[in-house]
mmCIF file of C-alpha atoms in Angstrom:
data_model
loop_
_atom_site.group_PDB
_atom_site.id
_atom_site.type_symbol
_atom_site.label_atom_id
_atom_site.label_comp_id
_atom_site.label_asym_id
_atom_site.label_seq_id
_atom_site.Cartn_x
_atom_site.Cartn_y
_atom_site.Cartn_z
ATOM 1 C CA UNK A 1 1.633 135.036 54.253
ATOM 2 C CA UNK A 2 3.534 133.986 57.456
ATOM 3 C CA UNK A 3 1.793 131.557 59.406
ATOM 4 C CA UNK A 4 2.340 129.960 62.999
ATOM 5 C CA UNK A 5 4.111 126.931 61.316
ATOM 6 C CA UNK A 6 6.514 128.539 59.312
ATOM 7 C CA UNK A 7 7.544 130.787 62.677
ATOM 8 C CA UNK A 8 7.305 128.434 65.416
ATOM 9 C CA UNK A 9 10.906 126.753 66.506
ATOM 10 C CA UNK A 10 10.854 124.692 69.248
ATOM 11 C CA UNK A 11 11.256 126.437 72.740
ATOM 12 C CA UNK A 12 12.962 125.591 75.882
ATOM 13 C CA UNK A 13 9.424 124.927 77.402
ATOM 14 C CA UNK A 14 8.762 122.083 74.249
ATOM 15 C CA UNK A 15 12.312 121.254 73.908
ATOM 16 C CA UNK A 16 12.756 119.564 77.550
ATOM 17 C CA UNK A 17 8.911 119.087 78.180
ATOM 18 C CA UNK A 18 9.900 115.881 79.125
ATOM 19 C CA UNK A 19 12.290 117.335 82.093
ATOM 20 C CA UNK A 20 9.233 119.332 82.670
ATOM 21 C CA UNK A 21 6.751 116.625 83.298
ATOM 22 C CA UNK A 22 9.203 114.116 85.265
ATOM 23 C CA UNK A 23 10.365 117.610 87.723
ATOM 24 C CA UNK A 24 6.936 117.689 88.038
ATOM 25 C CA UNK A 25 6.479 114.100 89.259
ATOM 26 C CA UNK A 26 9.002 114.215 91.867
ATOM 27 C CA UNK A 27 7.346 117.811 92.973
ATOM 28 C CA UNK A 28 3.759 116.480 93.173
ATOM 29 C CA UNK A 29 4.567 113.060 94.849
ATOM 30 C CA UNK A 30 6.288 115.123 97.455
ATOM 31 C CA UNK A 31 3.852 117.893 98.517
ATOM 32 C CA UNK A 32 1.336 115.812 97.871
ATOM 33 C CA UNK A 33 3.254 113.206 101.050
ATOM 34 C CA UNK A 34 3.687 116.952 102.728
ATOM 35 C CA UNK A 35 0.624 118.463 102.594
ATOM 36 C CA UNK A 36 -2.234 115.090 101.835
ATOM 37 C CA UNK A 37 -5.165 117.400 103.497
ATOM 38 C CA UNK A 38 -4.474 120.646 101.095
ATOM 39 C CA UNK A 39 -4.627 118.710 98.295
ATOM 40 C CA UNK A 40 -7.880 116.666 99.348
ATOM 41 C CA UNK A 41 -9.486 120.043 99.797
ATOM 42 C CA UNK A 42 -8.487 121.184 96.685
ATOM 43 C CA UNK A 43 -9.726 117.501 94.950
ATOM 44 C CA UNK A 44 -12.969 118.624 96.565
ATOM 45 C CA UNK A 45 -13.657 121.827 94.582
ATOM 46 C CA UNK A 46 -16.225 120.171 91.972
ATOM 47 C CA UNK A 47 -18.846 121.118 90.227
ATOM 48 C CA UNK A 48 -20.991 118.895 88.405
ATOM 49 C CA UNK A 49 -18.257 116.298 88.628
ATOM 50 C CA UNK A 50 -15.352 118.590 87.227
ATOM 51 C CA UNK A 51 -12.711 120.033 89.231
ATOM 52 C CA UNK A 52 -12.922 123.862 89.613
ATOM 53 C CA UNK A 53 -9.265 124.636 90.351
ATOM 54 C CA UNK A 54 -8.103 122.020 87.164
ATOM 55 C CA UNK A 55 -10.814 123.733 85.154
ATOM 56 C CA UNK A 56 -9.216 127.383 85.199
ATOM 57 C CA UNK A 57 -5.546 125.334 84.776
ATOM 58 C CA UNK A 58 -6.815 123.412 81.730
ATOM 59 C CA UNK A 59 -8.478 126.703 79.952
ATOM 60 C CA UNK A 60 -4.958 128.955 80.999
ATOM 61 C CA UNK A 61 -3.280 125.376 79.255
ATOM 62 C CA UNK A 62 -5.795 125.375 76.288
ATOM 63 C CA UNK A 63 -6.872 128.673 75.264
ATOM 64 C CA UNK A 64 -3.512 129.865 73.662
ATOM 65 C CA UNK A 65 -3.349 126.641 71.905
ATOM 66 C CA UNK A 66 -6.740 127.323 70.362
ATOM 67 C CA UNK A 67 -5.761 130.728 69.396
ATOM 68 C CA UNK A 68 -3.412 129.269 67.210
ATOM 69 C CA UNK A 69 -6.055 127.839 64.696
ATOM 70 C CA UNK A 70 -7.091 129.644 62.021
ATOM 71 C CA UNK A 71 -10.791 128.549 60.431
ATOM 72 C CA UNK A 72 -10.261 130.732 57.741
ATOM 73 C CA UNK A 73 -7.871 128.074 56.204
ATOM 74 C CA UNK A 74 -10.942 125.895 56.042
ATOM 75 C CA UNK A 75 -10.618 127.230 52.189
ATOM 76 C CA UNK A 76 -7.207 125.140 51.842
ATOM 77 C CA UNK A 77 -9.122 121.628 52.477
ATOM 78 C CA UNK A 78 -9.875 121.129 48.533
ATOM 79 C CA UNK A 79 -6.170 121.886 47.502
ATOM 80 C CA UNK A 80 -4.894 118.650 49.608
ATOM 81 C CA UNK A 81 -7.609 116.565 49.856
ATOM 82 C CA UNK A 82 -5.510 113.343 49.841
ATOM 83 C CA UNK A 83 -3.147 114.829 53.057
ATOM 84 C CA UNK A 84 -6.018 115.702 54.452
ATOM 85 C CA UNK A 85 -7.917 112.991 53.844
ATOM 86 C CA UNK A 86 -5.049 110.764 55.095
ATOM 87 C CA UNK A 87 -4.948 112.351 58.596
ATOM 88 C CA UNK A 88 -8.526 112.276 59.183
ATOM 89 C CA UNK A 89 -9.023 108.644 58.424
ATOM 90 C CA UNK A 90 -6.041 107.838 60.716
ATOM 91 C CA UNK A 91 -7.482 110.131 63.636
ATOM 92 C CA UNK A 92 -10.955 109.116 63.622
ATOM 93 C CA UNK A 93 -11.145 105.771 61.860
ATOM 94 C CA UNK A 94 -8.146 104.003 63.243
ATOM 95 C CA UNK A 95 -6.286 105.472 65.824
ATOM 96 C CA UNK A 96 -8.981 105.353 68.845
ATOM 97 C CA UNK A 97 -9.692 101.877 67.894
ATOM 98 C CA UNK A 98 -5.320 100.720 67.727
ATOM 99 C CA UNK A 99 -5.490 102.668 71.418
ATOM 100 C CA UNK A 100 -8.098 100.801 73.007
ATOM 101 C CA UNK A 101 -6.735 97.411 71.229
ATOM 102 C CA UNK A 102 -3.075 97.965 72.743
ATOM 103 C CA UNK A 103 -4.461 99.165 75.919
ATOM 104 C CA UNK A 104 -6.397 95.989 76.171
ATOM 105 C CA UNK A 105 -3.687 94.052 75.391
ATOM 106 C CA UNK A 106 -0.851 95.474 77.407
ATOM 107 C CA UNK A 107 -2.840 96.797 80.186
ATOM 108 C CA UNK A 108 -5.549 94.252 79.944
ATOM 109 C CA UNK A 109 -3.095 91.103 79.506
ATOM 110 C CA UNK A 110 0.415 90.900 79.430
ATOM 111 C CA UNK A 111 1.317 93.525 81.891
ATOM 112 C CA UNK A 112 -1.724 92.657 84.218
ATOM 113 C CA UNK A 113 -0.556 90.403 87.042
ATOM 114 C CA UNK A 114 1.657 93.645 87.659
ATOM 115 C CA UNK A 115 -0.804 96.420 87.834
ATOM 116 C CA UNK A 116 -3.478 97.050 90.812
ATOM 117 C CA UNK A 117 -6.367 94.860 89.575
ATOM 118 C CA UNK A 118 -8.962 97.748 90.932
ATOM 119 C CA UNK A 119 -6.887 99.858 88.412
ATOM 120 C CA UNK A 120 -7.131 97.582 85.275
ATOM 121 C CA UNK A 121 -9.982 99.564 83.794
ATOM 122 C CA UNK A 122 -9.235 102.524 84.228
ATOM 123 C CA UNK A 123 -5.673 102.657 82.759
ATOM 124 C CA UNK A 124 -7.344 101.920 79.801
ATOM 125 C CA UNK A 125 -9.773 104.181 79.632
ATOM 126 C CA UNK A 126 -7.146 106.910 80.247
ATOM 127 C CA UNK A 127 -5.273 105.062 77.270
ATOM 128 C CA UNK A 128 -8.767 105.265 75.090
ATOM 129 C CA UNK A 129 -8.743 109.075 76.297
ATOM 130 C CA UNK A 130 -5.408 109.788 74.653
ATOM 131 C CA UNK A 131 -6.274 107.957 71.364
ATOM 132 C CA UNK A 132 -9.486 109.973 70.808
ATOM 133 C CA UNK A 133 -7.978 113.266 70.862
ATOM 134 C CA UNK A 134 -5.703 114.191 68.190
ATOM 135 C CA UNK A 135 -3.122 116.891 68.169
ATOM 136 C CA UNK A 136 -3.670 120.608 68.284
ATOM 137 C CA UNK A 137 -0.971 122.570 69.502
ATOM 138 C CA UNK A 138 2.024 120.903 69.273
ATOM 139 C CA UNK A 139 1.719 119.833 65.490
ATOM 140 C CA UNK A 140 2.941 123.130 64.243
ATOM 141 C CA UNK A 141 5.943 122.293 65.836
ATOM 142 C CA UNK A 142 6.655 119.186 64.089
ATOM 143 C CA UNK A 143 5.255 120.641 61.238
ATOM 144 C CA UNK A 144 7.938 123.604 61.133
ATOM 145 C CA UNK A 145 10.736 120.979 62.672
ATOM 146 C CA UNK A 146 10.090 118.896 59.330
ATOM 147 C CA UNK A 147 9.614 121.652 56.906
ATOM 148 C CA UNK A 148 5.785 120.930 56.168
ATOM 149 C CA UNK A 149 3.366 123.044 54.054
ATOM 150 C CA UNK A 150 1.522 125.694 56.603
ATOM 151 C CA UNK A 151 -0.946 126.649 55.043
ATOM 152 C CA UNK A 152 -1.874 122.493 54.837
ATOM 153 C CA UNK A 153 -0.875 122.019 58.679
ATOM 154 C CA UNK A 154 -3.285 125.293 59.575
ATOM 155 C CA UNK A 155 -6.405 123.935 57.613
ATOM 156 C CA UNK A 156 -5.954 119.915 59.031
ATOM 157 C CA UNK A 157 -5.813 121.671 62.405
ATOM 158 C CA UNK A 158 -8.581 123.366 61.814
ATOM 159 C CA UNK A 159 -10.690 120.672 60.029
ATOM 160 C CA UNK A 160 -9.505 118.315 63.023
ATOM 161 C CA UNK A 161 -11.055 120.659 65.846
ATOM 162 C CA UNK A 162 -14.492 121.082 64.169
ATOM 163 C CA UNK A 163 -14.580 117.303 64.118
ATOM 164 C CA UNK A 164 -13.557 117.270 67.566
ATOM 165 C CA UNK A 165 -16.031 119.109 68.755
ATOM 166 C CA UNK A 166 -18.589 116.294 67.280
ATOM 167 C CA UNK A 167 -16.835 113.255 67.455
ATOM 168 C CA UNK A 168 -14.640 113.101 70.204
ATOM 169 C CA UNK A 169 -17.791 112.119 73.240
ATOM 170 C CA UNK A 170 -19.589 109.734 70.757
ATOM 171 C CA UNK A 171 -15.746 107.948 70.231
ATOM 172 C CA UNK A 172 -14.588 107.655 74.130
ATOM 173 C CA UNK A 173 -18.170 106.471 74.971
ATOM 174 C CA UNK A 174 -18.118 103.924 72.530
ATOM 175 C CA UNK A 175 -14.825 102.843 73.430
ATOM 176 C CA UNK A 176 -15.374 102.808 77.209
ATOM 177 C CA UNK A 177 -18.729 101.024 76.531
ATOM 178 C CA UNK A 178 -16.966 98.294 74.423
ATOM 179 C CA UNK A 179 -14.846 98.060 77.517
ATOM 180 C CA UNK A 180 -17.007 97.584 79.567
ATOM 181 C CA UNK A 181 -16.287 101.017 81.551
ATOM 182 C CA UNK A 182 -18.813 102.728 83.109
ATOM 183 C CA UNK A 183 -19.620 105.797 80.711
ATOM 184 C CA UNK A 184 -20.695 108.776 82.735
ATOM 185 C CA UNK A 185 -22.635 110.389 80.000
ATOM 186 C CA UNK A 186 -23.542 113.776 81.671
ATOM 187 C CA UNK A 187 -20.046 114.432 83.020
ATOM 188 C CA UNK A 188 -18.396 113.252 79.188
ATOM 189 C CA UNK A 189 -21.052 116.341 77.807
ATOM 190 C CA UNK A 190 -19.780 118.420 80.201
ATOM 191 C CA UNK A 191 -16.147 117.639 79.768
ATOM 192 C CA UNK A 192 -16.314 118.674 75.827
ATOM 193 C CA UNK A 193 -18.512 121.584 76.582
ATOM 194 C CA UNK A 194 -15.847 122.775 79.265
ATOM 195 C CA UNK A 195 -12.614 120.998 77.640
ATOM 196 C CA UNK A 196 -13.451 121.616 73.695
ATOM 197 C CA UNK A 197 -15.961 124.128 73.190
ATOM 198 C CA UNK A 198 -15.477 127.131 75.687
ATOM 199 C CA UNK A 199 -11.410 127.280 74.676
ATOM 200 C CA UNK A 200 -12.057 127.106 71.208
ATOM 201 C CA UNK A 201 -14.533 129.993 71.431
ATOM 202 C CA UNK A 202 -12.673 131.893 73.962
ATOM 203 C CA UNK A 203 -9.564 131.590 72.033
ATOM 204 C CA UNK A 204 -10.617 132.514 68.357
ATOM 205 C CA UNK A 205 -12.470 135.488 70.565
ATOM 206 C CA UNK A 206 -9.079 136.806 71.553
ATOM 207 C CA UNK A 207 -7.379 135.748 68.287
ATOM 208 C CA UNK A 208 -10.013 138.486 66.147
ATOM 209 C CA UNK A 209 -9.366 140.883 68.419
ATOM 210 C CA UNK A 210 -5.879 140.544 68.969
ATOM 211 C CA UNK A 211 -5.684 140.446 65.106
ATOM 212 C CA UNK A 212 -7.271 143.743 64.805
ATOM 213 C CA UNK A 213 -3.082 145.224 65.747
ATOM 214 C CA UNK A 214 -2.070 142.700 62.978
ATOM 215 C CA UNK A 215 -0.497 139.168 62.259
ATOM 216 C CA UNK A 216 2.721 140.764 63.613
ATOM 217 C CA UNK A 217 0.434 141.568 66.932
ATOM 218 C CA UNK A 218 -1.182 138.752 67.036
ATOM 219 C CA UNK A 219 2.631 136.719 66.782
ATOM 220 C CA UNK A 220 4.287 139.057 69.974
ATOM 221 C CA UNK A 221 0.808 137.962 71.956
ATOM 222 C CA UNK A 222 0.941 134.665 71.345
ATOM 223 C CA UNK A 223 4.370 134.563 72.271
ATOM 224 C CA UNK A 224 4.033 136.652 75.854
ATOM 225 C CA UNK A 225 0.946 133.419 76.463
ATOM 226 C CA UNK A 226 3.139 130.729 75.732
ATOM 227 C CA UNK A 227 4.804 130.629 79.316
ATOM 228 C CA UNK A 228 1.266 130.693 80.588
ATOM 229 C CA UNK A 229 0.279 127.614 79.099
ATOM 230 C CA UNK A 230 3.282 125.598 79.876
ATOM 231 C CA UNK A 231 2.946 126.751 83.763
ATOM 232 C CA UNK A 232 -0.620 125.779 83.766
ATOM 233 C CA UNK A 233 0.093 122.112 82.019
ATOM 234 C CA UNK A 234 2.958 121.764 84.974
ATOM 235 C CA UNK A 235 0.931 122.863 87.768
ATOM 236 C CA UNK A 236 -1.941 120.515 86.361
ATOM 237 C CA UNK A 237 0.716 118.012 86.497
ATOM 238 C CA UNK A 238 1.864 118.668 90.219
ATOM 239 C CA UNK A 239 -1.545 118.319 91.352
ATOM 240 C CA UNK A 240 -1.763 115.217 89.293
ATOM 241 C CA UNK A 241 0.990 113.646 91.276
ATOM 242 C CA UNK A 242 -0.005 114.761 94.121
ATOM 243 C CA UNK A 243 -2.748 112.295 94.277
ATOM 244 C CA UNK A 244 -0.836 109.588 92.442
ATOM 245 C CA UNK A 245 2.085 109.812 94.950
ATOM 246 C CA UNK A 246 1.752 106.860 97.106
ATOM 247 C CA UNK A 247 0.219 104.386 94.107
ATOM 248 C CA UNK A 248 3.382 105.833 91.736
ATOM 249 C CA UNK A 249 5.456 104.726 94.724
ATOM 250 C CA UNK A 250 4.265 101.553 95.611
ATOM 251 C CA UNK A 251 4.666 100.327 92.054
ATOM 252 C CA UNK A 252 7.272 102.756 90.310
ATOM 253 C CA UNK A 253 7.531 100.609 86.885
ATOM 254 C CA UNK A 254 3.675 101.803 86.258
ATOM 255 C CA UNK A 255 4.587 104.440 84.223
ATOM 256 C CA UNK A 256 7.160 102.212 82.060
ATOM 257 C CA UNK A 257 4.489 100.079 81.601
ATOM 258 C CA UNK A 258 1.869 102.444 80.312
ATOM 259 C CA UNK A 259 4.412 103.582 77.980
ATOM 260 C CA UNK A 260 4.712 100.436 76.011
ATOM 261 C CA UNK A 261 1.327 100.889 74.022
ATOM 262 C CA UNK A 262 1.396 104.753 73.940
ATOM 263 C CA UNK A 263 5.099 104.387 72.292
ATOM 264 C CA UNK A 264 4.106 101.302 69.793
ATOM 265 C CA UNK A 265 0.896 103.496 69.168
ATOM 266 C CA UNK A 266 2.479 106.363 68.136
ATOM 267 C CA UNK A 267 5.185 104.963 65.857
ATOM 268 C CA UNK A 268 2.268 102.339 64.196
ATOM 269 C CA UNK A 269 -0.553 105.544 63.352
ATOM 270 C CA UNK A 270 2.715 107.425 61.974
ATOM 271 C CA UNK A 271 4.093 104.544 59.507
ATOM 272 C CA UNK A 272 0.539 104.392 58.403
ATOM 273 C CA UNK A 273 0.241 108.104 57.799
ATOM 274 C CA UNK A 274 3.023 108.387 55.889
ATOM 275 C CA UNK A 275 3.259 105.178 53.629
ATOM 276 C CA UNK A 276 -0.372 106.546 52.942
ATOM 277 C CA UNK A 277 0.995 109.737 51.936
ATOM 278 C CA UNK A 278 3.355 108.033 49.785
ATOM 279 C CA UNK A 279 1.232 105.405 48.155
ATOM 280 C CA UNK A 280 -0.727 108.481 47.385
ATOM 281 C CA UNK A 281 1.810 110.426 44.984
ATOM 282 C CA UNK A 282 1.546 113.106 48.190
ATOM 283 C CA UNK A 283 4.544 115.690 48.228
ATOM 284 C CA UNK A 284 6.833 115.201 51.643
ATOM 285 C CA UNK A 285 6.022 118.706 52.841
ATOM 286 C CA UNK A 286 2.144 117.618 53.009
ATOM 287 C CA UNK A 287 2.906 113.994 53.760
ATOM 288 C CA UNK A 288 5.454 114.292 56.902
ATOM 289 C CA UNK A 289 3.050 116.797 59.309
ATOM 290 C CA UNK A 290 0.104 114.807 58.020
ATOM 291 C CA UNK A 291 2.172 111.916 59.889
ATOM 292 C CA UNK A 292 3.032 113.994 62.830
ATOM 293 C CA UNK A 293 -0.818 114.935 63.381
ATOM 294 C CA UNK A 294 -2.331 111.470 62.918
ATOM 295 C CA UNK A 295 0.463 110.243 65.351
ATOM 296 C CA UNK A 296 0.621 112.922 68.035
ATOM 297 C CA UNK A 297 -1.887 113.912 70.854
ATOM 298 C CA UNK A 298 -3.985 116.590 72.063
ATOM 299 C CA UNK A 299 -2.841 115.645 75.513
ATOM 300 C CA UNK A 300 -4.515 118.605 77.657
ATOM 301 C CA UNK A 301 -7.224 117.386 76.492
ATOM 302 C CA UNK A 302 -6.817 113.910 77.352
ATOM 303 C CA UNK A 303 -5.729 114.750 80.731
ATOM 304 C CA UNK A 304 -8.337 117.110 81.505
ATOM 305 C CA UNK A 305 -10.945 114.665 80.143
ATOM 306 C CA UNK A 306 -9.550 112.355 82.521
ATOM 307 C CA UNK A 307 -9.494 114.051 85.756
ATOM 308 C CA UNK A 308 -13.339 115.209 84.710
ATOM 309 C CA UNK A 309 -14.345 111.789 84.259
ATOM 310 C CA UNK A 310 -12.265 109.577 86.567
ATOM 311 C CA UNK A 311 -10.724 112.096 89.327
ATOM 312 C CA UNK A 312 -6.936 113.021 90.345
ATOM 313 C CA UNK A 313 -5.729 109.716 91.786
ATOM 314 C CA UNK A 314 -7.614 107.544 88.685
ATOM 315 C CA UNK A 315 -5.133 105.274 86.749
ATOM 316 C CA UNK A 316 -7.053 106.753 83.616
ATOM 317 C CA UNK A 317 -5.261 110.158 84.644
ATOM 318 C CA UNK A 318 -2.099 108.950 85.431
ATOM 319 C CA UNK A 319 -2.256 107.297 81.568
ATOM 320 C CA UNK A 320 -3.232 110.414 80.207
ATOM 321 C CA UNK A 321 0.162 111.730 81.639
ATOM 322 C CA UNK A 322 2.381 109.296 80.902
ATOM 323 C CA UNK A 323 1.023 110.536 77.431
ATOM 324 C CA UNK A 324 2.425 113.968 77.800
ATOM 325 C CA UNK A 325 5.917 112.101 79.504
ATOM 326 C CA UNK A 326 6.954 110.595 76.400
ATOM 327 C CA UNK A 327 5.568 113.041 73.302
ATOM 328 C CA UNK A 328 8.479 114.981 72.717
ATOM 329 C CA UNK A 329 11.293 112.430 72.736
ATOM 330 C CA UNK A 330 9.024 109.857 70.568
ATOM 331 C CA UNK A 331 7.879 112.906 67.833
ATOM 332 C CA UNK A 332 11.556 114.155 68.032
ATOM 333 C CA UNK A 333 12.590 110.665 67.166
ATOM 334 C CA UNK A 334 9.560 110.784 63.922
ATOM 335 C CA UNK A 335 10.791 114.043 62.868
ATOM 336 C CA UNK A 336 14.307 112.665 62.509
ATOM 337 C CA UNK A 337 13.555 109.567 60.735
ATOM 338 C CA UNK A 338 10.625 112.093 58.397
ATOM 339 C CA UNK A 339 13.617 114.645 57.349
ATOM 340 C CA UNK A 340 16.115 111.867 56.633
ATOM 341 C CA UNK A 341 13.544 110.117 54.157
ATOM 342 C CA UNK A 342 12.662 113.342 52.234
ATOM 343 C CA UNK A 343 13.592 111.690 49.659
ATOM 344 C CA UNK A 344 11.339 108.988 48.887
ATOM 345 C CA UNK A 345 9.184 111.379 47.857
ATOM 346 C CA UNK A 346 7.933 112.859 44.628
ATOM 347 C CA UNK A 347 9.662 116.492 44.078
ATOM 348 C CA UNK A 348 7.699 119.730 45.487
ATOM 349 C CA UNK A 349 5.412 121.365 42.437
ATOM 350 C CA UNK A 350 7.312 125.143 43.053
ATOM 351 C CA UNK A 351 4.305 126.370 41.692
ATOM 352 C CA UNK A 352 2.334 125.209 44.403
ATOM 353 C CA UNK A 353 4.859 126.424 47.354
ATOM 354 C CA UNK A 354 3.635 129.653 48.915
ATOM 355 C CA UNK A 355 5.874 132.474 48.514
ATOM 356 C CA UNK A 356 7.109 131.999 52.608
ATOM 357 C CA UNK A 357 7.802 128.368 51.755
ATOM 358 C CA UNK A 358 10.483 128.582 48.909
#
């Protein structure tokens, strides 16, 4: 069976996301310096503390990522329990907790005196955002890109999202509480309802129908979204910047210093991923995308989650996007250094390869 991450090479959009995202700084500070009252109006359009005009952005960013996951491959869970096991502990046992610790640090204390003291807090909230939500989309990427099992990267996807769904508001409202953030429980609820739940229904409600033409259908769809999705993540990211402008200008190394701990993050969750994986006895081709999900983020999310919470011009939303800024070069980089260390690991069991993989 051919699956999304056997089939999925990386496109233009993914390829130079992070030309993407820094054309879309330079677009959003600008009409935002153009046209401040539009974009106030449009901050306006809430609803029980979300954004209206984000909220149909986020689901046209979301929803073709969701359709992506398969629950059937629940099934598969048994077959690498260790991989799986691996990934799971990384995203929901460590990786939150290492986010909030570097934002403290970084944010908190060595890059303070630099940083907008009314900001502080909220930087690393955005940071604490970014660590709770682990990698949906993207992953099958990395996972083709470094030759991983699909049928594993399909079910640890889809493992990953029905945790999500119950862990991911407890997680940030611990974290935020430890930090002493304000936790706007109602407006959190909402957020997953609107942010988690609703996409992932909506999308595996257009995934069984579309699959009623066939996987081959259900591929050419996909494929006709994808442009969708990437225009909604940049236009969620113009009207980002658009509120960020004048703080982003004021104070232009903000974004190289929220970088630091989402960088150091994402290398430290991925070394421990994979020298798990290999203390383990675990093949490469279920070890190196069960690195790439436990280091990678479900940044919609983050971002979304964000702006519901905090609002456009927060410093918690601006972290959530310095998130998406630096994803593709930093996984491109852990691909590289995953493919050239194949071979520290044991040789693949051929028996256990499906038929698309050998």
């Amino acid at each position: 069976m051919t699956t999304e991450a056997d089939t999925a090479p990386m496109g233009i959009f993914e390829r130079y996301l992070t030309i993407w995202v820094a054309a879309s700084i330079i677009v959003g500070i600008g009409l935002g310096e153009l046209f401040p009252d539009i974009f106030q109006i449009i901050g306006g359009l809430t609803a029980y503390e979300i954004n209206l005009p984000v909220t149909v952005l986020i689901w046209l960013m979301i929803v073709p990522m969701l359709m992506k996951v398969d629950f059937h491959a629940l099934h598969e869970v048994g077959r690498q329990w260790r991989g799986i096991g691996v990934t799971l502990g990384v995203n929901w046992l460590i990786k939150p907790f290492t986010m909030a610790a570097l934002g403290w640090l970084f944010i908190g204390i060595v890059f303070r005196p630099f940083l907008p003291e009314t900001e502080i807090e909220s930087y690393i909230a955005g940071l604490i955002l970014l660590g709770a939500a682990p990698c949906t989309a993207m992953v099958f990427v990395w996972s083709h890109l470094t030759r991983g099992d699909a049928n594993f990267t399909l079910s640890q996807v889809a493992l990953n999202d029905t945790v999500m769904i119950f862990a991911f508001a407890p997680i940030v409202a611990l974290l935020l509480g430890i930090s002493a953030i304000t936790v706007p429980w109602e407006t959190l609820t909402i957020s997953v309802i609107a942010f988690i739940v609703i996409p992932l229904i909506a999308g595996q409600a257009i995934r069984n129908r579309v699959l009623q033409g066939g996987a081959d259908h259900l591929k050419r769809f996909e494929a006709k979204l994808a442009p969708v999705s990437m225009a909604a993540l940049l236009a969620t990211l113009v009207l980002l910047f658009a509120f960020q402008g004048k703080q982003i200008i004021a104070q232009p190394l903000i974004i190289a210093m929220l970088a630091v701990p989402i960088i150091l993050q994402t290398y430290f969750i991925a070394a421990i991923a994979y020298g798990a994986n290999k203390f383990l006895g675990v093949e490469h081709r279920i070890a190196a995308p069960s690195a790439m999900i436990g280091a990678s983020n479900f940044f919609e999310l983050a971002v979304a989650t964000a702006i519901g919470l905090f609002g456009f011009s927060s410093g918690a939303a601006l972290a959530t996007v310095v998130g998406v800024l630096v994803e593709v070069p930093v996984m491109l980089s852990l691909v590289a250094i995953a493919n050239r260390s194949r071979h520290w690991f044991p040789a693949p069991d051929i028996t256990r390869i499906p038929e698309t993989s050998k």
